[in-house]
Each structure stands twice: as structure tokens, then as C-alpha cells.
C-alpha positions as a printed NumPy array, in Angstrom:
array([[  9.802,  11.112,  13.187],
       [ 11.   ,   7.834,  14.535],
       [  9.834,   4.57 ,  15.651],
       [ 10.611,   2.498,  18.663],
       [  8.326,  -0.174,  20.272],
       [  5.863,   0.425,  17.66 ],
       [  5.172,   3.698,  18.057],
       [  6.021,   7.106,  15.823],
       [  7.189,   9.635,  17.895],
       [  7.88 ,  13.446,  16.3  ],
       [ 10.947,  14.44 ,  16.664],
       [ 10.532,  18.177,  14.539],
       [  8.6  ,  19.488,  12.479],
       [ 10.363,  22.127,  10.044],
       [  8.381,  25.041,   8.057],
       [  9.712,  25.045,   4.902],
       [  7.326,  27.329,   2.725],
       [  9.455,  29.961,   2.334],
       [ 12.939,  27.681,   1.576],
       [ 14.214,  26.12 ,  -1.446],
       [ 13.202,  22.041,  -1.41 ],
       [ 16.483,  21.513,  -2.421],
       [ 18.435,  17.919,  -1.847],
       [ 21.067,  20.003,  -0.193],
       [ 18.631,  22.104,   2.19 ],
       [ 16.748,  18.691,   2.89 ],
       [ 19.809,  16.801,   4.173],
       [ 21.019,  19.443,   6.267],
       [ 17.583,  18.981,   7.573],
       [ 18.004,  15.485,   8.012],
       [ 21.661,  15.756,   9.854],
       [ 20.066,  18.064,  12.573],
       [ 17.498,  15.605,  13.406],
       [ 20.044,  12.944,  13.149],
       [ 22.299,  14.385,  15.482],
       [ 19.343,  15.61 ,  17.883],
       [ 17.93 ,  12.213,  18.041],
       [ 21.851,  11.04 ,  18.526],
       [ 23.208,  13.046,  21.301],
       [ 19.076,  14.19 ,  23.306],
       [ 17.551,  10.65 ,  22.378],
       [ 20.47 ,   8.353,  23.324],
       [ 19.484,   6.592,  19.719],
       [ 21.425,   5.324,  16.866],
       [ 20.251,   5.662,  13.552],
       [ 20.111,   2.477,  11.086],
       [ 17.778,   3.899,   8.541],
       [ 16.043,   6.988,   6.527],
       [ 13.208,   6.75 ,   4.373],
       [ 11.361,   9.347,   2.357],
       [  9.257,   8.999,  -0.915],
       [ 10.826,   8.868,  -3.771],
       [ 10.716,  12.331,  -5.328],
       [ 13.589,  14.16 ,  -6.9  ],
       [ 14.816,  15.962,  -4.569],
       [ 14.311,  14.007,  -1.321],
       [ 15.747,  10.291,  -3.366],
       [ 18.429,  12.548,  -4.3  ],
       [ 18.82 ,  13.88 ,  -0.615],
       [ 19.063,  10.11 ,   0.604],
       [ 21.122,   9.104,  -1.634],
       [ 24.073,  11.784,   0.069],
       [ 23.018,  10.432,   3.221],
       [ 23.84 ,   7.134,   2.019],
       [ 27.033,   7.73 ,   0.175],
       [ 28.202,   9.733,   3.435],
       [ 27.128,   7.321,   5.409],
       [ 26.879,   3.658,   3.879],
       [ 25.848,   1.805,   7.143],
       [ 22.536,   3.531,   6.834],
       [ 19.493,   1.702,   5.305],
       [ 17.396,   3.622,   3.211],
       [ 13.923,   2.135,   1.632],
       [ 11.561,   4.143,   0.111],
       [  8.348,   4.281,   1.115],
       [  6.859,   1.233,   0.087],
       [  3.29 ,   2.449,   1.067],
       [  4.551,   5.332,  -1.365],
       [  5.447,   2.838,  -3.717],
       [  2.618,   0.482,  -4.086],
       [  0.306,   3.238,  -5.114],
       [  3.149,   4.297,  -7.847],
       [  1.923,   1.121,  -8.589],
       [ -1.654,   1.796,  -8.954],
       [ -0.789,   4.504, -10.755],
       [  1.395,   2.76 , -13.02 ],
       [ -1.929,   0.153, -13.278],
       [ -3.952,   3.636, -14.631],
       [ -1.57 ,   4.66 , -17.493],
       [ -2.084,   1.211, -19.217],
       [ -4.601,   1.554, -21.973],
       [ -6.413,  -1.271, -21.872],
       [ -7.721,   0.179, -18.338],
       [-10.011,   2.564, -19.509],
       [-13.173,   0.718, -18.806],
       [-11.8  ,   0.426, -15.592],
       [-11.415,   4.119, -14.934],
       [-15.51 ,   4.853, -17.011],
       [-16.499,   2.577, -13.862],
       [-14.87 ,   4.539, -11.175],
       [-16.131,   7.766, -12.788],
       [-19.882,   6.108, -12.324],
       [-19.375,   4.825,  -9.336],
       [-17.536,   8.395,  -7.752],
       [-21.278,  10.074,  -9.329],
       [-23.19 ,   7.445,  -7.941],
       [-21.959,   8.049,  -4.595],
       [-21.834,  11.814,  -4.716],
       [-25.528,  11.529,  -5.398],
       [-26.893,   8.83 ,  -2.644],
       [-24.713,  11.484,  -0.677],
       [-26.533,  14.673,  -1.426],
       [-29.868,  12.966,  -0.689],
       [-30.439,  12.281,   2.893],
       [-33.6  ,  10.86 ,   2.69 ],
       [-32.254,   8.595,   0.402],
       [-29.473,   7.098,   2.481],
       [-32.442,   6.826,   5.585],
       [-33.921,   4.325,   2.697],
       [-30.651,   2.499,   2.461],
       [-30.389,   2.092,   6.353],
       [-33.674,   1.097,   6.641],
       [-33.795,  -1.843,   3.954],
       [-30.878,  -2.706,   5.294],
       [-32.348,  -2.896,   8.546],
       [-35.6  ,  -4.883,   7.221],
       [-33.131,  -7.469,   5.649],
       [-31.132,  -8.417,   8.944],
       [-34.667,  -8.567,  10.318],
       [-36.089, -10.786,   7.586],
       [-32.525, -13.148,   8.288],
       [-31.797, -12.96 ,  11.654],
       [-29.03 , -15.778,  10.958],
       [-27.489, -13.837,   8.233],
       [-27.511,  -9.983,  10.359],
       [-24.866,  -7.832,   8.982],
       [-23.542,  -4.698,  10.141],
       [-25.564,  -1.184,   8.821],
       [-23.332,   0.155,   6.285],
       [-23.419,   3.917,   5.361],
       [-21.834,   4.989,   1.815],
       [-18.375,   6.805,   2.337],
       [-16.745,   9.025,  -0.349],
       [-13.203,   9.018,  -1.57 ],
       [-10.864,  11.116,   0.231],
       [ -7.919,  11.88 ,  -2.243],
       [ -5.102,  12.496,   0.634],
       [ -5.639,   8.37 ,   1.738],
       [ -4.82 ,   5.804,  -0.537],
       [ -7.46 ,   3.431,   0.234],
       [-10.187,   5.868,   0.096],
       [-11.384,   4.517,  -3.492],
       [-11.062,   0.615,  -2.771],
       [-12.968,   1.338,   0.319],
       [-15.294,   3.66 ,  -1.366],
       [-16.014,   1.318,  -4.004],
       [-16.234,  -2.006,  -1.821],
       [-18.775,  -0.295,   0.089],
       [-21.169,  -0.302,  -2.955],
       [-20.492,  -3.243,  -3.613],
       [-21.202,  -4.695,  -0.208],
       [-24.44 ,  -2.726,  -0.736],
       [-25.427,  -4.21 ,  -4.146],
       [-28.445,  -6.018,  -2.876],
       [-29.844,  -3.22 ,  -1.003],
       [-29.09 ,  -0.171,  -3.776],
       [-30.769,  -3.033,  -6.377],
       [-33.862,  -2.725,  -3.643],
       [-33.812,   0.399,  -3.722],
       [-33.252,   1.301,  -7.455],
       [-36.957,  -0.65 ,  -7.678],
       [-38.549,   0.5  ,  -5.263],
       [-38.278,   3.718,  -5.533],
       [-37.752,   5.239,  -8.991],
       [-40.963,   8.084,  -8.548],
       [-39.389,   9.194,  -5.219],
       [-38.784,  12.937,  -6.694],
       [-41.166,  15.739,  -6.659],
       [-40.205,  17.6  ,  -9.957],
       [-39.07 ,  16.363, -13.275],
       [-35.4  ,  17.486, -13.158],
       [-34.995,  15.766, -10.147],
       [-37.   ,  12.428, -11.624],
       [-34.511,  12.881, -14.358],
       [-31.189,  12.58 , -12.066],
       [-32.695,  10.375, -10.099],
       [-33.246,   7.714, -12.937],
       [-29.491,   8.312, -14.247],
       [-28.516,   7.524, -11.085],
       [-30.608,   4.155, -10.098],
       [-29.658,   3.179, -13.436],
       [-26.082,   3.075, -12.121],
       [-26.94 ,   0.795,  -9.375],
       [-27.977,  -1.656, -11.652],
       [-24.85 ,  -1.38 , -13.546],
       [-21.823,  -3.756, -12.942],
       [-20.504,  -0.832, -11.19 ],
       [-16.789,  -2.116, -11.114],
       [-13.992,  -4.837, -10.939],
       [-11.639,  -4.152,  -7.824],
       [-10.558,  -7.656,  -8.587],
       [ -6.845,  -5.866, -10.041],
       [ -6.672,  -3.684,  -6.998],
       [ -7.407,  -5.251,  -4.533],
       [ -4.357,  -6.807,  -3.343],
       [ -2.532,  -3.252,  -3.627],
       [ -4.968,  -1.841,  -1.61 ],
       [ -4.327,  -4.613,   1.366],
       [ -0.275,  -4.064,   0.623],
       [ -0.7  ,  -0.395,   1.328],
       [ -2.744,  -1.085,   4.638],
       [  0.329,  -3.249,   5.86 ],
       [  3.2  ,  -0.565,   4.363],
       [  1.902,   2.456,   5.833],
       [  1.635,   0.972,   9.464],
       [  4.235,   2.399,  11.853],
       [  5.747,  -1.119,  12.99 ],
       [  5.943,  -2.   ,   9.548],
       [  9.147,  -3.665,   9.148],
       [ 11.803,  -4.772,   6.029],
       [ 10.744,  -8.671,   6.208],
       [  6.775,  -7.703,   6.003],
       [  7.644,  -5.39 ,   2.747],
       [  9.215,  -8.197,   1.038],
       [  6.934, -10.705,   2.109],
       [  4.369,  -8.303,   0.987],
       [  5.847,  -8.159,  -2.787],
       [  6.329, -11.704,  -3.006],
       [  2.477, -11.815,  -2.108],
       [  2.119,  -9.648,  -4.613],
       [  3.86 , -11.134,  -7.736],
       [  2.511, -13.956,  -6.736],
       [ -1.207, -13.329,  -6.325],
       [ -0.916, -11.334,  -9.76 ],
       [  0.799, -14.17 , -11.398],
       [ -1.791, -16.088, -10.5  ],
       [ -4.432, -14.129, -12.021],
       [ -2.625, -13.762, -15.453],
       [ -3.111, -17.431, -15.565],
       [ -6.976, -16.862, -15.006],
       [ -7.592, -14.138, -16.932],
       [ -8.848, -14.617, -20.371],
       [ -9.148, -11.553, -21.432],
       [ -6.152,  -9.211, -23.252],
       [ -6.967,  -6.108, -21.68 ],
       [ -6.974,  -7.995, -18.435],
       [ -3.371,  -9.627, -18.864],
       [ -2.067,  -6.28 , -20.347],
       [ -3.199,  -4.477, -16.783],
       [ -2.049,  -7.184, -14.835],
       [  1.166,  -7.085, -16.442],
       [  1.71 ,  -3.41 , -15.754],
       [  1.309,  -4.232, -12.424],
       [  3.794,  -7.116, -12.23 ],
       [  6.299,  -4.815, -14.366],
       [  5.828,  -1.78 , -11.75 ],
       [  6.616,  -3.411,  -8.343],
       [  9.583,  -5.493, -10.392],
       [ 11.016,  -1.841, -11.024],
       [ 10.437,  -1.014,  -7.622],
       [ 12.334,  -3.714,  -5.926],
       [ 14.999,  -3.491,  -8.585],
       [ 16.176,  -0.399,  -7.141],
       [ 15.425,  -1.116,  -3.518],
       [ 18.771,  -1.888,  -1.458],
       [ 17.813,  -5.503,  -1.689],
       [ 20.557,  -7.254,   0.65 ],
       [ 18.857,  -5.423,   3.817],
       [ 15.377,  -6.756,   2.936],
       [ 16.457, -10.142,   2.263],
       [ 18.62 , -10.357,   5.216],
       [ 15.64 ,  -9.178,   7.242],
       [ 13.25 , -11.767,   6.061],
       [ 16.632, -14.975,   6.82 ],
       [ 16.473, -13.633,  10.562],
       [ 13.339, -13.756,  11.106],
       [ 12.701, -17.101,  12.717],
       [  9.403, -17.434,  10.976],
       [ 10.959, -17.62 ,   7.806],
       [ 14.704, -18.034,   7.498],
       [ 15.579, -19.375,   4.141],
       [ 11.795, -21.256,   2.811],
       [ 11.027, -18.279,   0.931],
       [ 14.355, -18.479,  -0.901],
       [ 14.177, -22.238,  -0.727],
       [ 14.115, -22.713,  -5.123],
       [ 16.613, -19.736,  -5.747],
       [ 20.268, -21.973,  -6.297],
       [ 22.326, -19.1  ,  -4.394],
       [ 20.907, -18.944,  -1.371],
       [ 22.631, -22.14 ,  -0.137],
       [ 23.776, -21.677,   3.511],
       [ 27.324, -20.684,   2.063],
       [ 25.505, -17.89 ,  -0.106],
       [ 23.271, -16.991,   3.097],
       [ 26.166, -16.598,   5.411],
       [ 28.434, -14.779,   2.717],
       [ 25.501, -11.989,   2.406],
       [ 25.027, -11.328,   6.064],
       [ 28.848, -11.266,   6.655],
       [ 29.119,  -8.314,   4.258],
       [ 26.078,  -6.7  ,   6.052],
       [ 28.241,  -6.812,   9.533],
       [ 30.786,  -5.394,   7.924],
       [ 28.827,  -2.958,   6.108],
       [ 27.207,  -1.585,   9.582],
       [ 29.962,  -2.076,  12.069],
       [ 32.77 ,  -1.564,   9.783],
       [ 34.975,  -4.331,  11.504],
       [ 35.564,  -7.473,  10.028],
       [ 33.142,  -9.801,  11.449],
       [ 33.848, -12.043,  14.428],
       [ 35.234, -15.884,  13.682],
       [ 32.242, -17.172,  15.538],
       [ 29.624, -15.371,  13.391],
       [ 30.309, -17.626,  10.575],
       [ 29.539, -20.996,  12.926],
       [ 26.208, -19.058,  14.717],
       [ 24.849, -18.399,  10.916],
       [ 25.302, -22.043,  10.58 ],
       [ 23.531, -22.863,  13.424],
       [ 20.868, -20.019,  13.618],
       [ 19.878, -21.881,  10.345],
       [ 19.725, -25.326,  10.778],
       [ 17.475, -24.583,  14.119]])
């Protein structure tokens, strides 16, 4: 695929089922639809991106030592749920994970019982008409799809936006069931509801950052605005959390998108963020190299980098001035 204006547009789509996934087979690959998109698109390339598997981080990297003008990020929407998952491993989140599980049976249940969820949409109902200042929008519950990365915050921010009304209903209607096995499941599950079902206070800023990263007009600034945003919104709870188990999760998250940026091509996303006029140099502002002779030393190597000419005598004095407005 590529983008231009905003927009993905396929450019082939290759059966490989019956092929090695080799790094060499998947560059190959990669060529052809470089040179298609070359000589039938009238386009020039500037970047690749893949996740960052074996085989295809292994096929980029070729790309890139073949052809060092080419920018090559990883998938950053990718990424950030690496992140998540790096969040999971730690230990000290296994209360965290016992309150998915409940919450994942919870909603299977309401789920299976249609008559139940009419209930749901009809306190809901009786509430915006008891508050007609206050009307909010019917919610339905939705269940986790494992192929989309939000699916769970969603999921799980959808009971919680329905506290009040499952807490209705988990009084209400207890003796609802005909038989006794069914009394039985139903009273396991109401006495989720009134649970403190979870905390998507740690994941919720990942789950935001992958809504930006996997847009198609997602561009190199936004990522590393987005992981600024990041460290600094998680930095920010370490300093509120009390807890140990808290901290330790929080700084699993901090350590995993460090490592990711560590091995990001870095000069390309901070170069991207200087030129936009938005920014420029105030996020850099209270890092000492990024003086204006530091600035315009970095994006002199990137014109050389991409055009492979020494850079013109008046690029150094339009830095200058690009800079100071």
C-alpha cells in the first residue's frame, strides 16, 4: 500500500501461503512494488514500514542498507501494543489481568441474554427520561474483538460507562431466572457488576496512542509527539501513584516505549517534528544540543542523506531563518 493525500491506496496484494516468509523472499517483494509504484505511479519512495518481526525488521533493514535515503519506522501502532504487552508480563499486574477475566465473563453473559440487554436499554432509557438535562446516548455492551487493538479498552469503558445502570439492574432483578442453574449464573454474574470491575487508568493513554498510530495520515511528528505524551502522562502518574505494584507497572511501561524509540531512526522523527511550523524547536527547548547550530547541523546531514549532494550554501541561512520565524 501507499499513502498520498491521506488516503491508502493498494498497490498488490501477494499470496504467500505456499512461499517461504523469508527476509530475502520479502524484499524481493518489496523491490517489485517499489519499482511498480516508481516507473506506473510516477512516485518516489521515502519510506517502508512493516512490524517488527524477524523476518520482515530483518527484510527492512536490506532495504535500508541498500538504500540509506529510505526511512523506515516500524509500526508504531504495532509498537504501542508491544507496549501493552510488555505492561502484561510485569507481575505486579495480575490483579489487573483477574479483572479483565471478570469483566470478558461479565460481558459474554449480558451478551447471551437478550432479554437482559432489553433491561439495560430500557433503564437506560427511564434515566435520560427521569434527567432530561443530563440525556446520554443508549449504550449497548460490545465484546472484545482480538484482531483490533482497542477492542478491550473499548470493551471495558463501555461497562464502565454503564456502571450506574448494570448497579440498577444487578438490584432489580436478581430472581429474573426460571430454574435454579440459571438463578445460580445469574447471581455470579450480578455479583460482578457490583465489583470494581477494573482500572483502565494504566491503559488508557496507549489505547488513545494506538487510535492516532494506526490512522493512514499518521505522520513522523504525530508519533513523536505521541511518545513524548506518553512518557510524560506516565511520569506523571508514577508521581501519583502510591502503590508498588502500581509504580512497578507504570514503569514497565515507561521502560517499553524508551526501548522502542531507542531503536527507531530517531534523526527523521525529530527532524519531522523542527519543520513542522507548529512546533519547531519548543519541544526540544530544555535539551542543551538542540541550539540552532545543533538543529541546522542535523537537518544538513538529512539533505545529504536523501539527495546525496552536499547541501546548497543557502540552506544553512533558510534553517536560520525558518527558525527564528
Amino acid at each position: 500500500m501507499i499513502t498520498a493525500k491521506c488516503e491508502v491506496h493498494t498497490v498488490r496484494i501477494t499470496d504467500v501461503s505456499l512461499e517461504q516468509k523469508t527476509a530475502d523472499h520479502l524484499k524481493m517483494l518489496i523491490l517489485e512494488v517499489v519499482k511498480e509504484v516508481e516507473v506506473k505511479w510516477k512516485a518516489t519512495i521515502v519510506a517502508i514500514t512493516s512490524d517488527a518481526s524477524g523476518e520482515s525488521w530483518a527484510a527492512i533493514k536490506q532495504l535500508v542498507d541498500e538504500f540509506p535515503w529510505f526511512v523506515a519506522p516500524d509500526c508504531f501502532a504495532h509498537q504501542v501494543n508491544l507496549v501493552v504487552g510488555d505492561y502484561y508480563k510485569v507481575p505486579s499486574t495480575s490483579l489487573f489481568l483477574q479483572y479483565m477475566k471478570k469483566a470478558t465473563d461479565l460481558i459474554t453473559w449480558l451478551r447471551s441474554k437478550t432479554m437482559v440487554l432489553s433491561m439495560l436499554r430500557d433503564i437506560q432509557k427511564a434515566l435520560n427520561a427521569a434527567n432530561p438535562s443530563q440525556m446520554q446516548q443508549v449504550l449497548s455492551i460490545i465484546h472484545a474483538v482480538l484482531t483490533c487493538w482497542t477492542a478491550h479498552y473499548l470493551a471495558f469503558r463501555c461497562l464502565l460507562d454503564l456502571r450506574t445502570t448494570l448497579d440498577i439492574l444487578a438490584k432489580q432483578e436478581r430472581d429474573h431466572s426460571s430454574d435454579a442453574t440459571s438463578r445460580c449464573k445469574a447471581q455470579e454474574m450480578l455479583e460482578l457488576i457490583e465489583d470494581p470491575l477494573i482500572m483502565l487508568t494504566h491503559i488508557g493513554p496507549l489505547a488513545l496512542a494506538i487510535n492516532f498510530a494506526q490512522a493512514a495520515h499518521c505522520c513522523l511528528d504525530e508519533v513523536l509527539i505521541i511518545l513524548g505524551y506518553l512518557v510524560s502522562r506516565y511520569q506523571d502518574l508514577l508521581n501519583m501513584m502510591t502503590s508498588t505494584n502500581d509504580q512497578i507497572g507504570l514503569h514497565a511501561i515507561i521502560n517499553s516505549l524508551e526501548k522502542c524509540w531507542s531503536k527507531s531512526d530517531q534523526t527523521v522523527f525529530i527532524a519531522a517534528v523542527i519543520l513542522n511550523p507548529l512546533y519547531k524547536a519548543k519541544p526540544f527547548a530544555q535539551i542543551c544540543q538542540f541550539t540552532t547550530a545543533g538543529i541546522t547541523s542535523l537537518l544538513l546531514k538529512l539533505w545529504q542523506r536523501f539527495q546525496s549532494t552536499p547541501a546548497p550554501e543557502s540552506l544553512h541561512q533558510e534553517i536560520i531563518n525558518y527558525l527564528q520565524d
